[in-house]
Amino acid sequence: MGRKDASTTKLPVDQYRKQIGKQDYKKTKPILRATKLKAEAKRTAIGIKVGLYLITLSFDMCMPFHFLKLGCINVKF
């Protein structure tokens, strides 16, 4: 049978995580705010890049049909 105190002892990993959490909490608000803004900017930049890529891709897919249609109209038999 195990001791009653065995359940109260914490693993070293849990103690380490708690210590790291305290250190992160002690950071000043401007640093945390800057970190959040940087992460958000990174996420939105990826979204903007994907959006521009899709717009460019759709434009590139439509242009050959546009030029083929114009070429057929100008040709007279």
PDB file of N, CA and C in Angstrom, residues 44-76:
ATOM      1  N   THR A  44      -2.720  37.010 -39.805  1.00  0.00           N
ATOM      2  CA  THR A  44      -3.444  37.745 -40.837  1.00  0.00           C
ATOM      3  C   THR A  44      -2.609  37.875 -42.102  1.00  0.00           C
ATOM      4  N   ALA A  45      -1.298  37.942 -41.974  1.00  0.00           N
ATOM      5  CA  ALA A  45      -0.437  38.031 -43.155  1.00  0.00           C
ATOM      6  C   ALA A  45      -0.556  36.765 -43.991  1.00  0.00           C
ATOM      7  N   ILE A  46      -0.652  35.626 -43.341  1.00  0.00           N
ATOM      8  CA  ILE A  46      -0.808  34.369 -44.072  1.00  0.00           C
ATOM      9  C   ILE A  46      -2.148  34.364 -44.800  1.00  0.00           C
ATOM     10  N   GLY A  47      -3.192  34.843 -44.141  1.00  0.00           N
ATOM     11  CA  GLY A  47      -4.511  34.907 -44.770  1.00  0.00           C
ATOM     12  C   GLY A  47      -4.527  35.831 -45.967  1.00  0.00           C
ATOM     13  N   ILE A  48      -3.854  36.951 -45.860  1.00  0.00           N
ATOM     14  CA  ILE A  48      -3.791  37.901 -46.972  1.00  0.00           C
ATOM     15  C   ILE A  48      -3.031  37.290 -48.140  1.00  0.00           C
ATOM     16  N   LYS A  49      -1.935  36.608 -47.852  1.00  0.00           N
ATOM     17  CA  LYS A  49      -1.156  35.978 -48.919  1.00  0.00           C
ATOM     18  C   LYS A  49      -1.974  34.918 -49.641  1.00  0.00           C
ATOM     19  N   VAL A  50      -2.707  34.117 -48.895  1.00  0.00           N
ATOM     20  CA  VAL A  50      -3.532  33.072 -49.510  1.00  0.00           C
ATOM     21  C   VAL A  50      -4.630  33.711 -50.353  1.00  0.00           C
ATOM     22  N   GLY A  51      -5.246  34.769 -49.845  1.00  0.00           N
ATOM     23  CA  GLY A  51      -6.292  35.455 -50.598  1.00  0.00           C
ATOM     24  C   GLY A  51      -5.775  36.034 -51.901  1.00  0.00           C
ATOM     25  N   LEU A  52      -4.634  36.691 -51.846  1.00  0.00           N
ATOM     26  CA  LEU A  52      -4.046  37.246 -53.067  1.00  0.00           C
ATOM     27  C   LEU A  52      -3.659  36.146 -54.053  1.00  0.00           C
ATOM     28  N   TYR A  53      -3.175  35.033 -53.527  1.00  0.00           N
ATOM     29  CA  TYR A  53      -2.815  33.911 -54.389  1.00  0.00           C
ATOM     30  C   TYR A  53      -4.052  33.373 -55.106  1.00  0.00           C
ATOM     31  N   LEU A  54      -5.159  33.237 -54.385  1.00  0.00           N
ATOM     32  CA  LEU A  54      -6.378  32.719 -55.001  1.00  0.00           C
ATOM     33  C   LEU A  54      -6.939  33.688 -56.036  1.00  0.00           C
ATOM     34  N   ILE A  55      -6.884  34.973 -55.753  1.00  0.00           N
ATOM     35  CA  ILE A  55      -7.358  35.962 -56.722  1.00  0.00           C
ATOM     36  C   ILE A  55      -6.499  35.924 -57.979  1.00  0.00           C
ATOM     37  N   THR A  56      -5.195  35.857 -57.808  1.00  0.00           N
ATOM     38  CA  THR A  56      -4.285  35.789 -58.954  1.00  0.00           C
ATOM     39  C   THR A  56      -4.505  34.511 -59.752  1.00  0.00           C
ATOM     40  N   LEU A  57      -4.709  33.417 -59.055  1.00  0.00           N
ATOM     41  CA  LEU A  57      -4.934  32.138 -59.728  1.00  0.00           C
ATOM     42  C   LEU A  57      -6.220  32.174 -60.545  1.00  0.00           C
ATOM     43  N   SER A  58      -7.286  32.711 -59.973  1.00  0.00           N
ATOM     44  CA  SER A  58      -8.547  32.773 -60.714  1.00  0.00           C
ATOM     45  C   SER A  58      -8.427  33.722 -61.914  1.00  0.00           C
ATOM     46  N   PHE A  59      -7.708  34.815 -61.743  1.00  0.00           N
ATOM     47  CA  PHE A  59      -7.483  35.744 -62.854  1.00  0.00           C
ATOM     48  C   PHE A  59      -6.708  35.055 -63.970  1.00  0.00           C
ATOM     49  N   ASP A  60      -5.670  34.316 -63.594  1.00  0.00           N
ATOM     50  CA  ASP A  60      -4.859  33.613 -64.590  1.00  0.00           C
ATOM     51  C   ASP A  60      -5.652  32.515 -65.292  1.00  0.00           C
ATOM     52  N   MET A  61      -6.607  31.928 -64.608  1.00  0.00           N
ATOM     53  CA  MET A  61      -7.415  30.884 -65.232  1.00  0.00           C
ATOM     54  C   MET A  61      -8.435  31.480 -66.209  1.00  0.00           C
ATOM     55  N   CYS A  62      -8.888  32.696 -65.961  1.00  0.00           N
ATOM     56  CA  CYS A  62      -9.904  33.319 -66.816  1.00  0.00           C
ATOM     57  C   CYS A  62      -9.310  34.014 -68.044  1.00  0.00           C
ATOM     58  N   MET A  63      -8.100  34.470 -67.963  1.00  0.00           N
ATOM     59  CA  MET A  63      -7.510  35.240 -69.060  1.00  0.00           C
ATOM     60  C   MET A  63      -7.383  34.454 -70.368  1.00  0.00           C
ATOM     61  N   PRO A  64      -6.975  33.193 -70.369  1.00  0.00           N
ATOM     62  CA  PRO A  64      -6.906  32.491 -71.668  1.00  0.00           C
ATOM     63  C   PRO A  64      -8.258  32.415 -72.367  1.00  0.00           C
ATOM     64  N   PHE A  65      -9.327  32.180 -71.616  1.00  0.00           N
ATOM     65  CA  PHE A  65     -10.652  32.135 -72.226  1.00  0.00           C
ATOM     66  C   PHE A  65     -11.051  33.501 -72.773  1.00  0.00           C
ATOM     67  N   HIS A  66     -10.668  34.536 -72.079  1.00  0.00           N
ATOM     68  CA  HIS A  66     -10.966  35.894 -72.537  1.00  0.00           C
ATOM     69  C   HIS A  66     -10.258  36.180 -73.865  1.00  0.00           C
ATOM     70  N   PHE A  67      -9.001  35.829 -73.953  1.00  0.00           N
ATOM     71  CA  PHE A  67      -8.257  36.083 -75.185  1.00  0.00           C
ATOM     72  C   PHE A  67      -8.715  35.178 -76.321  1.00  0.00           C
ATOM     73  N   LEU A  68      -9.092  33.946 -76.017  1.00  0.00           N
ATOM     74  CA  LEU A  68      -9.602  33.065 -77.066  1.00  0.00           C
ATOM     75  C   LEU A  68     -10.924  33.593 -77.612  1.00  0.00           C
ATOM     76  N   LYS A  69     -11.756  34.099 -76.735  1.00  0.00           N
ATOM     77  CA  LYS A  69     -13.042  34.632 -77.166  1.00  0.00           C
ATOM     78  C   LYS A  69     -12.841  35.870 -78.040  1.00  0.00           C
ATOM     79  N   LEU A  70     -11.924  36.734 -77.669  1.00  0.00           N
ATOM     80  CA  LEU A  70     -11.648  37.920 -78.478  1.00  0.00           C
ATOM     81  C   LEU A  70     -11.041  37.540 -79.815  1.00  0.00           C
ATOM     82  N   GLY A  71     -10.213  36.511 -79.832  1.00  0.00           N
ATOM     83  CA  GLY A  71      -9.601  36.075 -81.079  1.00  0.00           C
ATOM     84  C   GLY A  71     -10.625  35.511 -82.039  1.00  0.00           C
ATOM     85  N   CYS A  72     -11.630  34.834 -81.549  1.00  0.00           N
ATOM     86  CA  CYS A  72     -12.665  34.257 -82.408  1.00  0.00           C
ATOM     87  C   CYS A  72     -13.584  35.328 -82.977  1.00  0.00           C
ATOM     88  N   ILE A  73     -13.812  36.374 -82.245  1.00  0.00           N
ATOM     89  CA  ILE A  73     -14.704  37.429 -82.714  1.00  0.00           C
ATOM     90  C   ILE A  73     -14.056  38.204 -83.862  1.00  0.00           C
ATOM     91  N   ASN A  74     -12.783  38.445 -83.799  1.00  0.00           N
ATOM     92  CA  ASN A  74     -12.099  39.256 -84.804  1.00  0.00           C
ATOM     93  C   ASN A  74     -11.851  38.501 -86.105  1.00  0.00           C
ATOM     94  N   VAL A  75     -11.899  37.184 -86.079  1.00  0.00           N
ATOM     95  CA  VAL A  75     -11.621  36.405 -87.288  1.00  0.00           C
ATOM     96  C   VAL A  75     -12.888  36.337 -88.137  1.00  0.00           C
ATOM     97  N   LYS A  76     -12.785  36.752 -89.419  1.00  0.00           N
ATOM     98  CA  LYS A  76     -13.924  36.686 -90.340  1.00  0.00           C
ATOM     99  C   LYS A  76     -13.573  35.731 -91.469  1.00  0.00           C
TER     100      LYS A  76
END
